[in-house]
XYZ file of C-alpha atoms in Angstrom:
629
model
C 71.980 99.822 72.699
C 73.184 103.126 74.099
C 70.951 106.169 74.172
C 71.995 109.696 75.128
C 69.265 112.160 76.006
C 68.642 115.193 78.118
C 66.937 113.004 80.722
C 68.195 110.025 82.655
C 70.724 107.943 80.775
C 69.860 104.252 80.983
C 72.590 101.800 80.073
C 72.209 98.055 79.727
C 75.163 95.865 78.789
C 75.673 92.188 79.483
C 79.010 90.414 79.922
C 79.380 86.658 80.025
C 82.576 84.663 80.071
C 83.558 82.347 77.230
C 80.764 83.424 74.932
C 83.036 82.589 72.009
C 84.028 78.893 71.810
C 87.472 80.005 70.629
C 87.956 81.641 74.019
C 88.563 78.212 75.556
C 91.916 78.011 73.837
C 92.827 81.491 75.007
C 91.794 81.267 78.630
C 91.176 77.786 79.985
C 89.300 78.469 83.206
C 89.993 76.092 86.080
C 88.181 78.221 88.638
C 85.133 80.483 88.242
C 83.568 81.939 91.386
C 81.552 85.099 90.997
C 79.655 83.942 94.158
C 76.411 85.331 92.684
C 75.114 81.833 91.921
C 75.765 80.521 95.449
C 73.316 80.467 98.342
C 73.685 83.038 101.094
C 75.289 81.636 104.229
C 78.180 79.216 104.698
C 80.518 78.780 101.752
C 81.273 75.314 103.185
C 79.838 72.639 100.922
C 79.244 75.002 98.000
C 81.135 74.865 94.697
C 83.726 72.488 96.133
C 84.780 74.619 99.139
C 85.232 72.785 102.442
C 86.198 74.126 105.865
C 88.577 72.253 108.161
C 87.159 70.364 111.091
C 86.395 72.649 114.009
C 86.827 75.803 111.911
C 84.284 78.329 110.759
C 83.195 78.759 107.180
C 83.532 81.945 105.199
C 80.143 83.499 104.473
C 78.449 84.305 101.179
C 76.682 87.629 101.810
C 74.526 90.032 99.844
C 76.293 93.273 98.977
C 74.407 96.583 99.122
C 76.041 97.844 95.946
C 74.172 96.321 92.966
C 77.309 95.953 90.871
C 78.804 93.430 93.306
C 75.718 91.285 93.923
C 76.982 88.631 96.332
C 80.476 88.586 97.782
C 82.464 86.462 100.197
C 82.929 87.761 103.747
C 85.979 86.597 105.695
C 86.684 87.556 109.291
C 89.752 86.644 111.290
C 88.746 85.682 114.811
C 90.950 84.713 117.783
C 91.241 80.985 118.486
C 88.645 80.160 115.860
C 89.858 81.238 112.402
C 88.358 80.325 109.061
C 90.374 77.691 107.210
C 88.932 76.388 103.946
C 90.200 74.604 100.883
C 89.140 73.590 97.417
C 90.671 71.135 94.948
C 91.029 72.490 91.409
C 91.707 70.861 88.073
C 94.416 73.185 86.849
C 96.669 72.628 83.833
C 100.077 71.267 84.857
C 102.200 73.531 82.655
C 102.266 76.978 81.108
C 101.313 80.357 82.537
C 98.584 80.251 85.175
C 96.620 83.200 86.518
C 94.591 83.724 89.656
C 92.742 87.023 89.954
C 90.081 88.472 92.200
C 88.751 91.669 93.715
C 89.177 92.429 97.392
C 87.760 95.115 99.689
C 88.935 95.819 103.247
C 86.687 97.250 105.927
C 88.015 98.594 109.255
C 91.289 96.833 108.536
C 93.431 97.583 111.573
C 95.865 94.668 111.279
C 98.207 93.512 108.489
C 96.727 90.005 108.354
C 92.981 89.535 108.299
C 92.704 86.923 105.557
C 94.680 85.181 102.833
C 94.391 83.299 99.557
C 96.848 80.423 99.222
C 97.937 78.575 96.077
C 98.853 75.005 96.999
C 100.615 71.948 95.573
C 100.832 68.395 96.844
C 103.620 67.922 99.422
C 106.871 67.876 97.480
C 109.493 65.117 97.849
C 112.551 65.976 99.943
C 110.918 69.163 101.247
C 109.605 69.512 104.777
C 107.917 72.146 106.881
C 104.784 74.167 106.391
C 105.936 75.455 102.959
C 106.323 71.990 101.432
C 102.863 72.232 99.833
C 102.576 75.971 99.076
C 103.413 78.025 96.054
C 102.531 81.407 97.545
C 100.119 83.203 99.871
C 98.572 86.659 99.449
C 97.552 88.319 102.730
C 95.036 91.146 103.172
C 94.528 93.672 105.934
C 95.935 97.119 106.618
C 98.425 96.125 103.912
C 98.539 93.549 101.127
C 101.579 91.274 100.966
C 102.749 88.071 99.338
C 104.647 85.257 101.054
C 106.598 83.146 98.583
C 109.503 80.732 98.068
C 110.601 77.682 100.055
C 110.882 79.632 103.328
C 107.896 81.942 102.951
C 109.725 85.226 102.352
C 107.444 88.280 102.407
C 107.102 91.303 100.106
C 104.622 94.161 100.537
C 102.373 94.706 97.527
C 100.355 97.627 98.959
C 101.948 99.109 102.129
C 98.828 100.946 103.296
C 95.446 99.843 102.042
C 92.474 102.183 101.800
C 89.359 100.995 103.583
C 86.129 100.691 101.580
C 88.005 100.487 98.281
C 88.032 97.535 95.900
C 91.455 96.341 94.735
C 91.910 94.169 91.660
C 94.680 91.662 92.361
C 96.181 89.383 89.729
C 98.978 86.850 90.181
C 100.630 85.339 87.103
C 102.769 82.290 87.833
C 104.806 80.031 85.595
C 104.869 76.365 86.547
C 107.860 75.893 84.282
C 110.006 78.809 85.424
C 108.701 78.634 89.013
C 108.194 82.387 89.384
C 105.219 84.626 90.177
C 104.408 88.253 89.356
C 101.628 90.254 90.975
C 99.626 93.080 89.411
C 97.435 95.337 91.560
C 94.953 97.653 89.808
C 96.804 97.218 86.519
C 100.306 98.022 87.841
C 102.948 95.346 88.346
C 104.037 95.582 91.981
C 106.418 92.594 92.051
C 107.760 90.309 89.325
C 109.795 87.135 89.068
C 109.473 85.983 92.696
C 110.464 82.320 93.164
C 107.668 79.914 94.037
C 107.477 76.282 95.100
C 107.765 73.380 92.687
C 105.008 71.123 91.540
C 101.655 71.600 89.809
C 98.804 73.488 91.435
C 96.231 71.175 93.018
C 94.165 73.343 95.375
C 93.312 76.781 96.713
C 93.287 77.725 100.359
C 91.212 80.455 102.007
C 91.789 81.650 105.555
C 90.567 84.169 108.037
C 93.486 84.967 110.274
C 93.851 84.355 114.009
C 95.145 87.775 115.024
C 96.394 86.848 118.485
C 99.978 86.942 117.216
C 99.545 90.586 116.166
C 97.248 91.835 118.917
C 97.252 90.243 122.394
C 93.645 91.252 122.957
C 91.901 91.341 119.568
C 88.371 92.656 119.511
C 85.475 91.613 117.329
C 84.815 94.013 114.505
C 88.448 94.962 113.989
C 88.382 94.087 110.329
C 86.640 92.298 107.473
C 87.797 91.153 104.069
C 85.382 90.817 101.145
C 86.242 88.858 97.992
C 84.490 89.017 94.638
C 85.020 87.539 91.170
C 87.645 84.894 91.960
C 88.947 83.355 88.728
C 91.790 81.033 87.817
C 92.822 80.209 84.270
C 95.631 79.357 81.865
C 96.404 82.108 79.385
C 98.882 80.376 77.104
C 97.604 79.015 73.795
C 98.841 75.534 72.881
C 102.630 75.348 72.684
C 103.925 76.025 69.148
C 104.996 72.953 67.209
C 107.330 74.650 64.733
C 108.964 78.072 64.558
C 109.225 79.952 61.264
C 111.501 82.977 60.977
C 111.090 86.128 58.880
C 113.621 88.737 57.790
C 113.192 90.957 54.713
C 116.808 90.384 53.629
C 116.498 86.564 53.614
C 119.328 85.898 56.067
C 120.442 82.406 57.135
C 118.636 81.304 60.288
C 119.484 78.999 63.163
C 117.682 77.048 65.883
C 114.762 76.911 66.559
C 113.804 78.115 63.056
C 112.241 75.426 60.857
C 113.339 77.247 57.689
C 117.107 77.320 56.951
C 116.815 80.752 55.348
C 114.435 83.397 56.633
C 111.268 84.091 54.664
C 111.238 87.553 53.139
C 107.609 88.205 54.089
C 105.298 87.272 56.923
C 102.813 85.813 54.449
C 105.378 83.301 53.192
C 105.836 82.056 56.756
C 102.066 81.804 57.242
C 101.701 79.742 54.076
C 104.363 77.295 55.316
C 103.064 77.062 58.893
C 100.547 74.704 60.468
C 98.065 75.376 63.273
C 99.715 76.495 66.550
C 103.079 77.247 64.976
C 104.990 80.425 65.818
C 106.251 83.060 63.394
C 109.228 85.066 64.677
C 109.977 88.453 63.155
C 113.376 90.087 63.023
C 113.805 93.644 64.266
C 112.918 96.089 61.502
C 110.045 96.948 59.152
C 107.860 94.294 57.534
C 105.586 95.078 54.570
C 103.495 93.059 52.167
C 101.253 93.078 49.121
C 97.570 92.496 48.525
C 94.876 93.261 51.085
C 96.995 92.508 54.172
C 100.616 92.198 55.206
C 99.594 89.021 57.017
C 96.361 87.131 56.372
C 95.688 83.857 58.164
C 92.944 81.370 58.956
C 95.399 79.368 61.092
C 95.925 79.621 64.857
C 99.392 81.204 64.941
C 101.621 83.220 67.243
C 103.562 86.229 65.909
C 106.449 87.543 68.019
C 108.768 90.443 67.187
C 112.151 91.601 68.461
C 114.610 88.957 67.198
C 118.078 89.459 65.724
C 118.558 88.057 62.230
C 121.898 86.375 62.880
C 122.155 82.590 63.171
C 122.140 82.615 66.983
C 119.581 85.413 67.269
C 116.320 83.491 66.996
C 116.233 81.755 70.394
C 115.371 84.722 72.608
C 113.771 88.121 72.094
C 116.566 90.672 71.730
C 114.570 93.901 71.933
C 111.601 93.966 74.318
C 110.208 97.046 72.581
C 107.212 96.757 70.244
C 108.447 99.726 68.196
C 111.536 97.748 67.207
C 109.457 95.450 64.980
C 106.954 97.229 62.744
C 104.275 95.583 60.610
C 103.457 98.357 58.133
C 100.336 98.305 55.953
C 101.533 101.490 54.214
C 97.985 102.935 54.520
C 96.822 100.651 51.703
C 96.249 97.310 53.459
C 95.629 95.703 56.836
C 98.595 94.792 58.994
C 96.802 91.561 60.028
C 93.642 90.027 58.598
C 92.234 87.251 60.818
C 90.136 84.903 58.685
C 87.353 82.570 59.784
C 87.511 81.922 63.562
C 91.285 81.801 63.872
C 92.983 82.557 67.193
C 96.039 84.702 66.566
C 98.559 85.779 69.208
C 100.472 89.031 68.727
C 103.503 89.871 70.882
C 106.074 92.661 70.861
C 104.888 94.280 67.621
C 103.951 97.749 66.375
C 101.183 98.013 63.780
C 101.410 101.049 61.524
C 99.690 102.179 58.374
C 97.001 99.552 58.974
C 95.521 97.650 61.893
C 93.807 94.342 62.643
C 90.776 93.217 60.649
C 89.225 90.545 62.845
C 85.543 90.014 61.998
C 85.046 86.561 63.583
C 88.325 85.397 65.122
C 90.197 86.358 68.266
C 93.451 88.200 68.910
C 95.469 87.349 72.012
C 98.088 89.706 73.407
C 100.244 88.354 76.210
C 103.801 88.386 77.630
C 104.731 91.479 75.560
C 102.767 94.619 74.653
C 101.500 95.535 71.198
C 101.497 99.117 69.887
C 98.882 100.646 67.598
C 100.523 103.253 65.389
C 99.611 105.931 62.894
C 96.971 105.650 60.174
C 95.155 102.453 60.943
C 91.972 100.930 62.313
C 91.237 97.704 64.166
C 88.161 95.663 65.038
C 86.948 92.442 66.592
C 87.567 90.559 69.808
C 90.818 90.962 71.742
C 91.842 88.988 74.849
C 94.800 90.753 76.430
C 96.979 89.978 79.428
C 99.655 92.459 78.370
C 98.849 95.987 77.168
C 97.400 97.221 73.891
C 98.942 100.678 73.528
C 97.891 103.603 71.332
C 101.070 105.446 70.286
C 99.513 107.524 67.488
C 96.154 108.079 65.788
C 94.305 104.769 65.483
C 90.614 103.859 65.182
C 88.623 101.132 66.927
C 85.455 100.384 64.982
C 81.979 99.228 65.978
C 81.769 95.965 67.907
C 85.384 95.893 69.062
C 85.533 94.122 72.428
C 88.672 93.970 74.611
C 88.637 91.556 77.545
C 91.348 90.171 79.823
C 93.404 91.634 82.646
C 95.672 93.812 80.496
C 95.019 97.475 79.833
C 94.222 99.442 76.725
C 96.539 102.430 77.142
C 96.461 105.724 75.282
C 100.061 106.911 75.501
C 100.130 109.289 72.527
C 98.107 110.372 69.517
C 94.486 109.476 69.980
C 92.108 106.557 70.201
C 89.286 107.252 67.751
C 86.119 105.459 68.865
C 83.722 104.666 66.019
C 80.505 102.844 66.955
C 80.267 100.927 70.264
C 83.610 99.724 71.649
C 84.008 98.035 75.045
C 87.054 97.274 77.163
C 87.573 95.781 80.588
C 90.496 98.042 81.569
C 91.548 101.411 80.111
C 94.293 103.947 80.912
C 94.372 107.469 79.437
C 97.913 108.743 80.016
C 98.337 111.364 77.295
C 96.868 112.081 73.889
C 93.107 111.724 73.580
C 90.024 109.557 73.444
C 87.969 110.992 70.598
C 85.316 110.212 68.016
C 81.545 110.047 67.759
C 81.194 106.526 69.146
C 80.620 105.032 72.597
C 83.457 103.633 74.688
C 82.219 101.269 77.442
C 84.642 100.604 80.319
C 83.664 97.630 82.439
C 86.121 97.378 85.337
C 89.115 99.711 85.792
C 89.703 103.175 84.349
C 92.697 105.410 85.090
C 92.962 108.955 83.723
C 96.260 110.673 84.519
C 96.592 113.073 81.579
C 95.339 113.932 78.122
C 91.900 114.791 76.757
C 88.512 113.259 76.076
C 86.913 114.931 73.105
C 84.576 114.370 70.196
C 80.797 114.121 70.178
C 80.664 110.595 71.596
C 80.181 108.987 74.995
C 82.619 107.425 77.467
C 80.640 105.212 79.864
C 81.846 103.602 83.067
C 79.531 100.716 83.872
C 78.220 100.087 87.381
C 80.988 97.495 87.870
C 83.710 100.029 87.010
C 86.104 101.854 89.291
C 87.783 104.917 87.847
C 90.524 107.214 89.099
C 91.359 110.730 87.980
C 94.859 110.920 89.422
C 98.194 112.674 89.085
C 99.051 116.367 88.958
C 98.282 117.038 85.292
C 95.077 118.852 84.292
C 92.618 116.604 82.465
C 90.453 118.123 79.708
C 86.910 117.184 78.741
C 86.033 118.703 75.378
C 82.484 118.229 74.054
C 82.426 114.552 75.076
C 79.918 113.046 77.527
C 81.586 111.139 80.379
C 78.985 108.976 82.142
C 79.829 107.322 85.454
C 77.636 104.563 86.853
C 80.317 103.074 89.078
C 82.815 104.698 91.422
C 84.890 107.537 89.980
C 87.522 108.978 92.346
C 89.122 112.386 91.767
C 92.420 112.485 93.626
C 95.817 114.230 93.710
C 96.387 117.814 92.538
C 95.261 117.643 88.912
C 92.392 119.946 87.876
C 89.654 119.159 85.346
C 88.991 121.605 82.522
C 85.787 121.281 80.480
C 84.579 123.159 77.403
C 82.373 123.096 74.317
C 79.349 121.743 76.172
C 81.129 118.750 77.688
C 79.147 116.802 80.304
C 80.121 114.673 83.244
C 77.046 112.646 84.148
C 77.229 110.863 87.484
C 74.770 108.087 88.309
C 77.084 106.335 90.755
C 79.613 107.801 93.193
C 81.907 110.690 92.262
C 84.368 110.748 95.174
C 86.462 113.913 95.571
C 89.627 113.362 97.599
C 91.466 116.595 96.814
C 91.333 120.394 96.761
C 91.167 121.159 93.046
C 89.072 122.939 90.400
C 86.522 121.597 87.943
C 86.535 124.651 85.695
C 85.354 125.977 82.366
C 88.324 126.100 80.020
C 88.098 129.225 77.857
C 84.823 130.923 77.065
C 83.971 129.279 73.761
C 81.028 127.039 73.050
C 78.217 125.941 75.322
C 78.705 125.961 79.099
C 79.921 122.519 80.304
C 77.879 120.801 82.995
C 77.927 118.237 85.756
C 74.648 116.272 85.849
C 74.394 114.420 89.145
C 71.696 111.809 89.741
C 73.887 109.810 92.097
C 76.220 110.930 94.890
C 78.986 113.515 94.816
C 81.133 113.147 97.914
C 84.040 115.318 99.045
C 85.692 112.788 101.319
C 89.201 114.243 101.388
C 91.089 117.516 101.279
C 90.769 120.148 103.981
C 90.765 123.053 101.512
C 88.532 124.150 98.638
C 87.018 122.139 95.811
C 85.429 124.494 93.279
C 82.761 123.430 90.820
C 82.968 126.193 88.219
C 80.592 124.653 85.688
C 76.813 124.172 85.648
C 75.862 121.692 88.350
C 72.579 119.899 88.873
C 70.824 117.630 91.276
C 71.433 114.586 93.390
C 73.087 114.058 96.754
C 76.141 116.122 97.695
C 78.068 114.885 100.742
C 80.816 117.096 102.133
C 82.889 115.379 104.800
C 85.797 117.847 104.913
C 86.895 121.196 103.521
C 84.695 123.511 101.446
C 82.696 122.676 98.330
C 82.188 125.821 96.219
C 79.492 126.154 93.556
C 81.313 128.861 91.699
C 81.745 131.054 88.614
C 78.245 131.970 87.379
C 77.043 128.471 87.957
C 73.450 127.449 87.309
C 71.961 124.686 89.426
C 68.830 122.861 88.360
C 66.975 119.951 89.870
C 66.547 119.012 93.511
C 69.766 118.734 95.490
C 70.360 117.525 99.026
C 73.477 118.737 100.844
C 74.716 116.449 103.624
C 77.437 118.403 105.416
C 79.574 117.040 108.244
C 80.835 119.080 111.202
C 83.567 121.494 110.140
C 82.730 121.155 106.443
C 81.128 123.850 104.272
C 79.029 124.178 101.122
C 79.213 127.653 99.564
C 76.192 128.224 97.336
C 77.606 130.839 94.977
C 81.178 131.849 95.935
C 80.070 135.493 95.799
C 78.905 135.408 92.158
C 75.461 135.515 90.531
C 73.605 132.225 90.362
C 70.223 131.019 89.199
C 68.851 127.997 91.022
C 65.668 126.000 90.569
C 64.169 122.944 92.197
C 64.511 122.166 95.902
C 67.650 122.678 97.976
C 67.532 120.612 101.167
C 70.174 119.789 103.689
C 71.226 117.879 106.785
C 74.232 117.487 109.046
C 76.094 119.602 111.551
C 78.225 121.514 109.026
C 77.369 124.721 107.165
C 75.631 125.737 103.937
C 76.363 129.404 103.381
C 76.010 132.452 101.162
C 78.455 135.299 101.800
C 77.751 137.654 98.905
C 76.707 138.070 95.304
C 73.216 137.336 94.030
C 71.182 134.142 94.154
C 68.084 134.116 91.949
C 65.438 131.519 92.677
C 63.540 130.485 89.586
C 60.856 128.157 91.010
C 63.191 127.506 93.953
C 62.459 126.004 97.373
C 65.071 126.068 100.148
C 64.305 123.611 102.930
C 67.122 123.485 105.494
C 67.378 123.789 109.268
C 68.512 127.196 110.448
C 71.523 125.683 112.147
C 72.748 124.477 108.745
C 71.944 127.461 106.484
C 73.780 130.756 106.947
C 73.148 133.818 104.742
C 75.469 136.600 105.850
C 75.666 138.725 102.704
C 74.506 139.229 99.147
C 71.051 139.389 97.635
């Protein structure tokens, strides 16, 4: 349950993998290592991991941040590197995924550690790459080595220390290619990889003597968390059924000689695990849903209706194939506990009614269009994209490595809705409900509005990035994880909007958090965690009501500005050369206790500061009052 009050906001939400038995068909896990269940100390001998003779083991360590529990520590050391391996029982066909989170600390060299995906030695191939599919290296950069000769491509040219990266590699055993996604963005795709099925994982801490003739201890650590491997493909379709409203003649691989006029006709003819292919165009239906099914089926759009047009997707654009409920029926109704895969489709005039089944979205994106609502459990490895006004209702749960993206219109949140990854690009998140974001959140443009709550759990990492101004209208944005404000984009808040920070709000820019217009209640920033200005040599201005917590200023000037009111005890920790300005020359009313530390400066240059039950407790070397009242 979620409760919003004027006091501390307490949020409890539990995530467990494979809680739904149907999930096994969607994501067949062949590796699950959160490390939390392991004993602290050597990884060697735990959960199948073994170190090579004469080599050190990676270490399972306790992490000071509660959201990460236990993690794996890997250090590359000269003449004594960590080399470990683990056999895995992976499927021998289909699309495989390995994903994990990685943090670098004091990473001064390109290669500190690596994850390696391995096969058995392949016939007629020799050399050190005869048993490798690919390697992903971590250090001052992140790169992948791939192919029969170990070619290299940079994934992240310059890594940021003390930041978690989410890395995901999707590889096809059939097509022998790999694509890599970092923090939700595809950085490389279609790289060739070695032949043969996956049989083991390798884990190494690098011997840096080839990069530094005199490496020193402490020149870099790599931490891994949440290492998972799984197959994302549902069972291969047995038969393919083809749909075109004008009943055109089909061709291979269609089972039906002439296309069905409606999707429902194809469903009625199909068996479990068959595929229904839809021709480019608009598909409608009758009754309560355009497509209702209790069978495990795959629906793919984008095909041409000519005889030779059904083998390959012609248009990789979900908007080319529309399933239209005409505002009177569902686009898809998932009955019983069916597992339904949707690919390369746009749902308009009706959404997905999925009370007890599961919807998979992979390979191609799916668009949510105008005048519809959706519900239920989604497992996505591609993106679920809002292109117009669409509602997610209470209990909707989106898991998987893909992103929910708002790219137009608005996402209306009704009830409690949770998602692992979410991008707000343009348009809006709105509604009276609660949106829970569990892992990654990117906000580059658009608005959050409505009377509801957007909550970033303690495991979440969010970024407010880009040059566009983001607007917070009425809504409560609660951060329990790490929320980073970067680039040149400002934040405008109005109508009593609140940003509540219980985790870390990291400011890496010189921008404004301002009151937009003068209507409605004053917006506020309620800090019970840490606000840190870690970047930007200029001014960050907080032009809304600000309260409490720890404020760390490492560089530049942090202004409490524009008739601000500060309540609750606040501690300013100010580094040398950095400044906190208490009122920016305007009238303020403060209460509680203001304390401070550090070799920087907390100042007041002018204006009026009114202390309503106020205590100021700072060393004289830190506090400077040179004007005002």
